[in-house]
Tab-separated table of C-alpha atoms in Angstrom:
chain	number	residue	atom	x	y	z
A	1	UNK	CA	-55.408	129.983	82.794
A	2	UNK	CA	-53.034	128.997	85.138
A	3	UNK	CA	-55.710	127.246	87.357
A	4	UNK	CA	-56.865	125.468	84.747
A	5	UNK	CA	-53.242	124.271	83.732
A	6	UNK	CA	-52.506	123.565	87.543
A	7	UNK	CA	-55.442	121.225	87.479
A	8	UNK	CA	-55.157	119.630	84.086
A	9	UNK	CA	-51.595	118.855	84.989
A	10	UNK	CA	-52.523	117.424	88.480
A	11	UNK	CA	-55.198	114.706	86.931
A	12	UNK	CA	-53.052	114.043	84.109
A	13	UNK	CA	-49.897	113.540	86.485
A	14	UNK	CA	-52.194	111.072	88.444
A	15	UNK	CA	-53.856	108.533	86.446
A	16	UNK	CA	-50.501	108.538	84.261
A	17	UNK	CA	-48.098	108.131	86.734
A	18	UNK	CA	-49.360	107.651	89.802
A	19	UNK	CA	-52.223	105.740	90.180
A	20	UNK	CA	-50.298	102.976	89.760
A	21	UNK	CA	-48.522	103.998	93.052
A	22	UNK	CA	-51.660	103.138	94.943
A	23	UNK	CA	-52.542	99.928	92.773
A	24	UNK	CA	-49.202	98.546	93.170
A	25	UNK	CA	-49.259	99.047	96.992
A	26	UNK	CA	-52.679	97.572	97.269
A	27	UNK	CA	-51.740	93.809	95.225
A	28	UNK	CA	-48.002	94.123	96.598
A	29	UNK	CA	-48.299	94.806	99.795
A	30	UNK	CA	-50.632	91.728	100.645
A	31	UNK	CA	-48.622	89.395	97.968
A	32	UNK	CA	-45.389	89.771	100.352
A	33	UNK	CA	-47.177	88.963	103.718
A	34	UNK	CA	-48.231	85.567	102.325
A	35	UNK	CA	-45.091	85.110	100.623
A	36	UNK	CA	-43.347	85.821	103.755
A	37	UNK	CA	-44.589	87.875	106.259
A	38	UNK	CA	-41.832	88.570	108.422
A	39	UNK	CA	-40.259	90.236	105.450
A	40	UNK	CA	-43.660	91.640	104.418
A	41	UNK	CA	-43.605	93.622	107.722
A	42	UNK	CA	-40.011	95.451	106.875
A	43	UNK	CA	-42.116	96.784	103.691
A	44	UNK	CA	-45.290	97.914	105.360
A	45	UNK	CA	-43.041	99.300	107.702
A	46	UNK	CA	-41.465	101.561	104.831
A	47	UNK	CA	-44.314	102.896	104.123
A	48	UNK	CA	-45.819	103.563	107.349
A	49	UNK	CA	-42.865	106.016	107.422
A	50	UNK	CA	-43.406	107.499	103.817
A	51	UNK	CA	-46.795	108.266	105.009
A	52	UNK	CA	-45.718	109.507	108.792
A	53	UNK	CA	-43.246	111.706	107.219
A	54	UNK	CA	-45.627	113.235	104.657
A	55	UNK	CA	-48.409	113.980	106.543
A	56	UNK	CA	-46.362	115.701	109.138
A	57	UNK	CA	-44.640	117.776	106.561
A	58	UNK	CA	-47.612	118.885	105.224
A	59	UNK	CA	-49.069	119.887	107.908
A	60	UNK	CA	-45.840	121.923	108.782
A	61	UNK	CA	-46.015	123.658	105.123
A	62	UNK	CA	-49.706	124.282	104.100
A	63	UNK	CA	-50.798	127.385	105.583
A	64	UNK	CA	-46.739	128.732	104.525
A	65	UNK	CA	-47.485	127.338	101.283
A	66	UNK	CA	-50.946	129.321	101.501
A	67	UNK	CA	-48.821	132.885	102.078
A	68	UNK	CA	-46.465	131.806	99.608
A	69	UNK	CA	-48.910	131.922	96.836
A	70	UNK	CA	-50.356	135.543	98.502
A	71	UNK	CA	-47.008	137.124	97.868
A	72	UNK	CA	-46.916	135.454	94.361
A	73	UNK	CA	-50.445	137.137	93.858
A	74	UNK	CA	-49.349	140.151	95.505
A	75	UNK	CA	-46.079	140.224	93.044
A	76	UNK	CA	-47.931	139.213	89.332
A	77	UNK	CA	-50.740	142.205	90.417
A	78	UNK	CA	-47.907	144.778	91.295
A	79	UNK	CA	-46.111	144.052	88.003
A	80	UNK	CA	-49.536	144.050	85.775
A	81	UNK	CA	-50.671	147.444	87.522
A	82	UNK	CA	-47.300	148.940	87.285
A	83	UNK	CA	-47.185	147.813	83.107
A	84	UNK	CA	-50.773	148.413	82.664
A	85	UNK	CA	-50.362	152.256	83.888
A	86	UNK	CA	-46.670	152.750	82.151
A	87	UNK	CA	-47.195	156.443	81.166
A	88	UNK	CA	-48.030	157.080	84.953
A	89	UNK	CA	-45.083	155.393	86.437
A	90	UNK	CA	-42.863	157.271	83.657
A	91	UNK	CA	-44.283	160.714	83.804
A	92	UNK	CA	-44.143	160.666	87.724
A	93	UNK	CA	-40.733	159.036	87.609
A	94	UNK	CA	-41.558	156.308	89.767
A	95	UNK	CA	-39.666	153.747	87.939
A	96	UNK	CA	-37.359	153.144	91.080
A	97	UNK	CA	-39.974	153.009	93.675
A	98	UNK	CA	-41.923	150.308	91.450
A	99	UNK	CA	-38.956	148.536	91.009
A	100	UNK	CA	-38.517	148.529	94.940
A	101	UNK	CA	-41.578	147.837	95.492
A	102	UNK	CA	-41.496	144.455	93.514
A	103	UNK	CA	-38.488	143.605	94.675
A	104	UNK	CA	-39.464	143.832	98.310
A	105	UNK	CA	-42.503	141.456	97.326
A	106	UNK	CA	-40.239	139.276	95.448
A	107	UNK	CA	-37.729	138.968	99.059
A	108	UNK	CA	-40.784	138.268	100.956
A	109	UNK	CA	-42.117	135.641	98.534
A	110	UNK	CA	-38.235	133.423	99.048
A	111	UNK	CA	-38.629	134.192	102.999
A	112	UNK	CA	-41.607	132.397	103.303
A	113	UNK	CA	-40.350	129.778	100.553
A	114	UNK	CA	-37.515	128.103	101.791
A	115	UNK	CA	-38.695	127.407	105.192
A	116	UNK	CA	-41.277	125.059	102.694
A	117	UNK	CA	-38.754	123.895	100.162
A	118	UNK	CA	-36.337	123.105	103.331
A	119	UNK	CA	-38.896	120.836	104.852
A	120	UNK	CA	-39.635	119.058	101.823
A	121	UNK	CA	-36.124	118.587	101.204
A	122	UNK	CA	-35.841	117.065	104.402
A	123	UNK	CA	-38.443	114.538	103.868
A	124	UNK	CA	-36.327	113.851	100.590
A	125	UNK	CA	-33.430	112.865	102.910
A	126	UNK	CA	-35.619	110.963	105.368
A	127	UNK	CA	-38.094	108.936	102.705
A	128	UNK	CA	-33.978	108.244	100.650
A	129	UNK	CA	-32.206	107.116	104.067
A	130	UNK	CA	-35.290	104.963	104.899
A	131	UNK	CA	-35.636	103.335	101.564
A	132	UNK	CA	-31.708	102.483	101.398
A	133	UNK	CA	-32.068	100.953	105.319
A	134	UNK	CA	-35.130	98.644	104.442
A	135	UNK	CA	-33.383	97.632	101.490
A	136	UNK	CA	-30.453	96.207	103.777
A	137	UNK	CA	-32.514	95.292	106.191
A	138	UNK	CA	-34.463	92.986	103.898
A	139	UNK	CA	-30.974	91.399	102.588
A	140	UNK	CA	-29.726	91.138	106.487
A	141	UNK	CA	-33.353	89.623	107.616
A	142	UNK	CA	-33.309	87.513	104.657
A	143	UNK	CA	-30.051	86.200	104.977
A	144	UNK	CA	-30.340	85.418	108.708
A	145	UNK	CA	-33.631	83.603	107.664
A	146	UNK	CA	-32.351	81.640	105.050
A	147	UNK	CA	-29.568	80.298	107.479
A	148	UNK	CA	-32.577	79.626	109.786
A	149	UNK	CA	-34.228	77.281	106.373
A	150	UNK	CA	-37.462	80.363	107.158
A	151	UNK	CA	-36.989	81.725	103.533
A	152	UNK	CA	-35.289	80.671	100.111
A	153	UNK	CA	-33.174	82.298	97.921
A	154	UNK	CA	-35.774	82.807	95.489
A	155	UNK	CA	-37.872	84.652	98.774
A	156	UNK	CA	-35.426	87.205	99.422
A	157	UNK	CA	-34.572	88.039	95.705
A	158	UNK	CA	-38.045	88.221	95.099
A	159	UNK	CA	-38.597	90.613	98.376
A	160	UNK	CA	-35.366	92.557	97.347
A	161	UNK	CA	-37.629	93.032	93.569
A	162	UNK	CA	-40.900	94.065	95.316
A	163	UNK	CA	-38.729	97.035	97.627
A	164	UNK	CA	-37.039	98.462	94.775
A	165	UNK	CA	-40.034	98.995	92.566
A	166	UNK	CA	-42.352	99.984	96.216
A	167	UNK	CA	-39.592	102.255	96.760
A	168	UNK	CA	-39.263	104.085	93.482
A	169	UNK	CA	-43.441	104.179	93.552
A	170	UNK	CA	-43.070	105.843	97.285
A	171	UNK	CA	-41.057	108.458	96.286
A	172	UNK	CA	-43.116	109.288	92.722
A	173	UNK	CA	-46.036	109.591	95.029
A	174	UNK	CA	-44.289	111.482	97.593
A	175	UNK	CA	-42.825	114.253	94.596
A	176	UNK	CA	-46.784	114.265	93.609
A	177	UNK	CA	-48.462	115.395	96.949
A	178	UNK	CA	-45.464	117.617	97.371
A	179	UNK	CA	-46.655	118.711	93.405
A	180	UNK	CA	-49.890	118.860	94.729
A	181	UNK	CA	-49.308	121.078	98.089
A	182	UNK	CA	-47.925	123.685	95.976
A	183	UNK	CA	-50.523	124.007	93.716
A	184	UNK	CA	-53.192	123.729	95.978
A	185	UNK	CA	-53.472	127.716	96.829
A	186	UNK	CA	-53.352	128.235	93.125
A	187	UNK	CA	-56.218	125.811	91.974
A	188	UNK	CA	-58.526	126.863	95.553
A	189	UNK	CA	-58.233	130.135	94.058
A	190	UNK	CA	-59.183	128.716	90.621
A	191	UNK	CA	-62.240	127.213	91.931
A	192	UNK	CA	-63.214	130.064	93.975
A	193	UNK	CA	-64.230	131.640	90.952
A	194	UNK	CA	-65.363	128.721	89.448
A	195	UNK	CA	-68.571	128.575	92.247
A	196	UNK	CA	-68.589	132.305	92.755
A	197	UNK	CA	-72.272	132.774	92.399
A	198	UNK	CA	-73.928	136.007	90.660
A	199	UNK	CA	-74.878	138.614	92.822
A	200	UNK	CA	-77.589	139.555	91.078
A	201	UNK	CA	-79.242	136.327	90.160
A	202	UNK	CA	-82.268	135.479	87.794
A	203	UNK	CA	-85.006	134.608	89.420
A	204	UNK	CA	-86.408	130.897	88.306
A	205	UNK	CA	-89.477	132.468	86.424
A	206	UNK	CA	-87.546	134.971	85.049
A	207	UNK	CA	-88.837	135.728	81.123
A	208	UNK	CA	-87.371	136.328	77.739
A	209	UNK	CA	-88.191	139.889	76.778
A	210	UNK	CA	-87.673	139.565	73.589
A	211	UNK	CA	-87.563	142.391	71.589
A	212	UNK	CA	-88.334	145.330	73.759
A	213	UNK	CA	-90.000	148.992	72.271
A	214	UNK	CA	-87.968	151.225	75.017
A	215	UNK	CA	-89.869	152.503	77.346
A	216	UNK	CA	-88.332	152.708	80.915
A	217	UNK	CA	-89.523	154.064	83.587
A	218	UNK	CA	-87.705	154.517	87.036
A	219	UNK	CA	-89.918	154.597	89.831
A	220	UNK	CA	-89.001	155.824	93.476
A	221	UNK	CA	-85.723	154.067	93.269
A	222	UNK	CA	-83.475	153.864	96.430
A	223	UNK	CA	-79.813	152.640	96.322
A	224	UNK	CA	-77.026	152.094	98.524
A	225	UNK	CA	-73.752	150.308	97.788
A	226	UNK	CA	-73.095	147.414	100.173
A	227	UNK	CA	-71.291	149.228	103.171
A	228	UNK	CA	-71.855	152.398	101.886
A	229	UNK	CA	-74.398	155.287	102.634
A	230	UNK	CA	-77.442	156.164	100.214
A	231	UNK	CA	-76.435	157.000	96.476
A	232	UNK	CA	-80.080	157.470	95.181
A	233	UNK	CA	-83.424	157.935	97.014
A	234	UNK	CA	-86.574	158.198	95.646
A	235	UNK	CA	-85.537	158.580	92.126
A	236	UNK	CA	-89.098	158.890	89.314
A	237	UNK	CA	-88.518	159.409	85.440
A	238	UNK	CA	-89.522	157.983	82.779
A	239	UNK	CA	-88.049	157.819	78.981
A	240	UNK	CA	-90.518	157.149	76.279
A	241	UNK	CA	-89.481	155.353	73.159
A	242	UNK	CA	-87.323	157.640	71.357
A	243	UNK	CA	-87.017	159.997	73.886
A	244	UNK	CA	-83.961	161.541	75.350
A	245	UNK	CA	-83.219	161.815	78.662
A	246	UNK	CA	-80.084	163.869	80.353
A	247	UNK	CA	-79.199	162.729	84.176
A	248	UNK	CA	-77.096	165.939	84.680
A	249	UNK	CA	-75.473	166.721	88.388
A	250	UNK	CA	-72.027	166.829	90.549
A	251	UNK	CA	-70.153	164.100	90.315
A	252	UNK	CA	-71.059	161.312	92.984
A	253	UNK	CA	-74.544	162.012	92.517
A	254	UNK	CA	-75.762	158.763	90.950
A	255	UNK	CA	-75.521	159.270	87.168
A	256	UNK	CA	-73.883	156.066	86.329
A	257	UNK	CA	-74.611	154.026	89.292
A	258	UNK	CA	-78.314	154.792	88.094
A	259	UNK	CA	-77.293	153.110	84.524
A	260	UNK	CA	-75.856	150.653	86.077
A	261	UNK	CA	-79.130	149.986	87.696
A	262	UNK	CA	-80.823	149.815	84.413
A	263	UNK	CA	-78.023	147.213	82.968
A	264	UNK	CA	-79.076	145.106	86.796
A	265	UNK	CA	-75.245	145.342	87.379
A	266	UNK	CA	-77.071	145.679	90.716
A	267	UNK	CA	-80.518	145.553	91.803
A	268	UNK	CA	-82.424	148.676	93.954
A	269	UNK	CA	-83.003	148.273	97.290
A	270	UNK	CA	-86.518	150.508	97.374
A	271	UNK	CA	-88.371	150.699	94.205
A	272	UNK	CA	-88.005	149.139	90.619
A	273	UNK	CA	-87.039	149.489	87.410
A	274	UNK	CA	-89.178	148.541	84.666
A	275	UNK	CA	-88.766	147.998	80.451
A	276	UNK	CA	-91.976	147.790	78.287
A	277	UNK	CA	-93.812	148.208	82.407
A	278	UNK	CA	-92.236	144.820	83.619
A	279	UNK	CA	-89.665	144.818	86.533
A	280	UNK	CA	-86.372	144.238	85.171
A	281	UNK	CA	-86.056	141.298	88.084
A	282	UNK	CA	-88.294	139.046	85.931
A	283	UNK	CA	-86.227	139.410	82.759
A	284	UNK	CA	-83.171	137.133	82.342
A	285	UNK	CA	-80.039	139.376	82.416
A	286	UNK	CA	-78.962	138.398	79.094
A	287	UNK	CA	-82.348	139.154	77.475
A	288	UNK	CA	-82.568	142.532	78.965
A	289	UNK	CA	-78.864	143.373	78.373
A	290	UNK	CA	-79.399	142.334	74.800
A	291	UNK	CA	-81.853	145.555	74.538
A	292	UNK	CA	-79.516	147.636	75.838
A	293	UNK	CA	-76.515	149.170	74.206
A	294	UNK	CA	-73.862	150.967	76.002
A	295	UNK	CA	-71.264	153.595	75.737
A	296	UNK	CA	-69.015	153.685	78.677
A	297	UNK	CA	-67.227	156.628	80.190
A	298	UNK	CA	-63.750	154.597	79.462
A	299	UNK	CA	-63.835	152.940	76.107
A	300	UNK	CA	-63.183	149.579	76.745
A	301	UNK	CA	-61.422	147.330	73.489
A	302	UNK	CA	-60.313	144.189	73.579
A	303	UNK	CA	-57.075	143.286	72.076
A	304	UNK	CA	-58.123	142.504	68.822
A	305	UNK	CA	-58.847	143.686	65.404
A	306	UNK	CA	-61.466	147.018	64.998
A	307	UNK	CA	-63.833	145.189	62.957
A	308	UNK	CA	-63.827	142.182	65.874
A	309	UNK	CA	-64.059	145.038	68.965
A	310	UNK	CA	-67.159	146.637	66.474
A	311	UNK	CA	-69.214	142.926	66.322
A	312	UNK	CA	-68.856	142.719	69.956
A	313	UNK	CA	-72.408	143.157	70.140
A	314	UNK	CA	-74.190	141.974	66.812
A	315	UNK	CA	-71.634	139.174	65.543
A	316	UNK	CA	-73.566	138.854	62.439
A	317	UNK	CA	-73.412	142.655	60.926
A	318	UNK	CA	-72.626	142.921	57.169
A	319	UNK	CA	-69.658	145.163	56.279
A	320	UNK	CA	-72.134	147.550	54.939
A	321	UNK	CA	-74.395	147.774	58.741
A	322	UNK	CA	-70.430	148.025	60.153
A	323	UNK	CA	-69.124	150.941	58.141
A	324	UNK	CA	-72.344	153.038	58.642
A	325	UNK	CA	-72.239	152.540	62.042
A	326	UNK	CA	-68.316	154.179	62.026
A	327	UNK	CA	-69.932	156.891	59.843
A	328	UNK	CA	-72.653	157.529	62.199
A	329	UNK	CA	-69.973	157.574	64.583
A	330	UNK	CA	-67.512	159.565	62.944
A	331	UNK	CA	-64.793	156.703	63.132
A	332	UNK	CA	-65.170	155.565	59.504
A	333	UNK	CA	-62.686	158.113	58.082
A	334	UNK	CA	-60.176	157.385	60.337
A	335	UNK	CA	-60.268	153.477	60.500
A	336	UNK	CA	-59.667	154.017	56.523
A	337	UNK	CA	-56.343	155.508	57.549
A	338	UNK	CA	-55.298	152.941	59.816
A	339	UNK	CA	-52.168	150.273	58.310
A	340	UNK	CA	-54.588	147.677	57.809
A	341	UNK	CA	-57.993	149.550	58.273
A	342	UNK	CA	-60.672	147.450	59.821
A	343	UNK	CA	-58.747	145.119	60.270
A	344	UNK	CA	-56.076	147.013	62.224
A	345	UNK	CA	-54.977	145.329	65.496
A	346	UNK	CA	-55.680	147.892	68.220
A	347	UNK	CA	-53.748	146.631	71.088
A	348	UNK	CA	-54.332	146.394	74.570
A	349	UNK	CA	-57.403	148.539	75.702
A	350	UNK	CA	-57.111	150.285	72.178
A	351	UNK	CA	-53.386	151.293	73.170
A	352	UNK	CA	-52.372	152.323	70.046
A	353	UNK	CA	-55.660	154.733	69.362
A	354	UNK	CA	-55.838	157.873	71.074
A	355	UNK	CA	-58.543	158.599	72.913
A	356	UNK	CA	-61.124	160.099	70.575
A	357	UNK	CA	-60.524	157.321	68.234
A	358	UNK	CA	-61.521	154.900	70.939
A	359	UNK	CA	-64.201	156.742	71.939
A	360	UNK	CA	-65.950	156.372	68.421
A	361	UNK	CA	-64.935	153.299	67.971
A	362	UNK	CA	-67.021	152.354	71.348
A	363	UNK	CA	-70.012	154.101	70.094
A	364	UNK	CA	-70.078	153.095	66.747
A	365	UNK	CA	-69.775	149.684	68.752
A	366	UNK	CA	-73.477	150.815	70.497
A	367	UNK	CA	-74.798	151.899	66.874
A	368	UNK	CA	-74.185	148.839	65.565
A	369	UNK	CA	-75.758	146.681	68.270
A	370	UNK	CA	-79.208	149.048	67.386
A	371	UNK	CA	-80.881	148.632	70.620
A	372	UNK	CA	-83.840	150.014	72.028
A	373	UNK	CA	-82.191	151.152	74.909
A	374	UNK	CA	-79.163	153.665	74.190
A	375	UNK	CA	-76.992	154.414	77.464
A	376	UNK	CA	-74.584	157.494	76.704
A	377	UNK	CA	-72.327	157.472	79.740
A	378	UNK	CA	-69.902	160.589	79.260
A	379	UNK	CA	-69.836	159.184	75.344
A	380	UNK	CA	-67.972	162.393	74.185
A	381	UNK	CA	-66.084	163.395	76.787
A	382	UNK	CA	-62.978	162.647	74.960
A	383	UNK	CA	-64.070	164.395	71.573
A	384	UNK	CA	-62.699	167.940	70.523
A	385	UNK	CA	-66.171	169.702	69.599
A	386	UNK	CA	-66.794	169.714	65.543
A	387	UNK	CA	-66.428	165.743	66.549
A	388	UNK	CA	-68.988	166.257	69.335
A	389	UNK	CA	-71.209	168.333	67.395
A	390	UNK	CA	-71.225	166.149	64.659
């Protein structure tokens, strides 16, 4: 969001304000050499300077600029971690050290800040001084040419016109790089993500899948993490449609890194995967994810309404589909209950549910979607057991 604000602001800023800047230098700049050149070449000198001075100060500030927007990363991820996990920072009563912590962030982030904001100040004093000295020195020149008969009164009021407006131009244009060089970190990162390519692309001949029956069958699959050792080697099953099948071992042996395999959150590096007998690597993601319905082992919810978190995956369900889904899922009773039932605003990550509640509520979610492929991560883990059982 901010990125795209940053960027929206910069273009705006530009064509509104100050492309006229460059325009203006362009037709004026050449007008007051063949009015008069000697006091054309006080002008070009002004800006030779505004430029001078810019440049060098930017070349001074960028990469501090750069590790000014770090810490300012650094401090809006310590605050949203230390919010985001409230109960932890309360029930281990680090309250103090997170406050410290941020706080020695927020020192480091005006360290590294005013050594910037002191250089651009100074180019602020420099571009001022410069613009008040060619303004004289246009009146002194002038005067000393008129007395010469080299230029008219009418020349030197004219010039003294054309380096009041070139002046206030200069300066709007240099406030806008100044704008611009410390926004720059911000919007690079912005962009970054913008051309952050998929690590698991589709490959151009990739299918639609359609509608898939269910059957998948892992066959001699091998997977590593990137810098990691081996998670799975050689794994062989197969689950027939409407089949169940239990991955059951210690934890770090592959359970969900396998389903995440099936989902193509990552691809195998020996052996494949295949739905219906055709490698998931010629399905487009979205086709094959939309045969595959998922309960996580943390029950993700958006910020928003129950019945909005429940369409997540099948936008077009009647109430009717919705609420047997919840029954299926044992949620229905309880949504009932809530102040404004499925309608209820659940907060963020389903704060205001425990953790049953958003349990169901993320399976119901997966019955409701009615895929062919059913992915029970941990689904009950969070479920005292007549809620299991049933």
């Amino acid at each position: 969001v901010v990125g795209c604000d940053n960027l929206f602001g910069l273009w705006l800023g530009f064509f509104r304000e100050h492309l006229i800047t460059f325009v203006g230098a362009m037709v004026l700049l050449p007008l007051t050499l063949m009015l008069n050149w000697r006091l054309g070449l006080l002008l070009i000198a002004l800006v030779v300077v505004f430029t001078v001075l810019t440049a060098f100060v930017i070349r001074k500030t960028q990469v501090a600029q750069m590790a000014v927007e770090g810490f300012h990363t650094r401090m809006a991820g310590s605050a949203q971690d230390a919010l985001s996990n409230v109960m932890v920072v309360q029930s281990f009563t680090r309250l103090n050290m997170e406050a410290r912590q941020f706080g020695q962030i927020s020192r480091q982030v005006l360290d590294h800040q005013f050594p910037v904001l002191n250089w651009w100040a100074l180019v602020h004093v420099l571009t001022r001084a410069a613009s008040t000295i060619t303004v004289i020195l246009i009146f002194i020149l002038g005067t000393l040419l008129h007395l010469r008969g080299q230029a008219s009164v009418g020349e030197i009021v004219s010039f003294m016109g054309f380096a009041t407006l070139l002046v206030a131009r200069l300066e709007a244009a240099v406030a806008f790089v100044s704008y611009m060089l410390f926004q720059a970190p911000a919007m690079a990162e912005f962009l970054a993500v913008l051309d952050a390519e998929n690590s698991v692309p589709d490959r151009p001949d990739a299918r639609e899948m359609g509608r898939a029956e269910g059957r998948v069958a892992f066959e001699g699959v091998d997977f590593a993490y990137p810098n990691s050792g081996q998670v799975l080697h050689g794994l062989d099953f197969v689950a027939a449609p409407g089949q169940t099948i239990a991955l059951v071992g210690a934890t770090g042996a592959g359970k969900t890194t396998s389903m995440q395999l099936l989902q193509r959150l990552w691809d195998p590096t020996g052996g494949r995967i295949t739905l219906d007998g055709v490698d998931l690597r010629d399905i487009r993601q979205d086709s094959l994810r939309a045969n595959i319905g998922v309960v996580f082992q943390e029950s993700m919810l958006f910020n928003r309404t129950i019945r909005e978190n429940l369409l997540v995956g099948r936008p077009d369900a009647t109430q009717e589909e919705v609420e047997r889904a919840c029954r299926m899922a044992e949620a229905h009773d309880f949504i009932t209950r809530q102040p404004k039932g499925y309608d209820t605003l659940v907060g963020e990550r389903g704060a205001s549910l425990s953790g049953g509640q958003r349990q169901r509520l993320a399976i119901a979610r997966a019955l409701l979607k009615d895929p062919p492929v059913l992915i029970l991560d941990e689904a009950t883990s969070a479920l005292d057991g007549p809620t299991e059982a049933a």
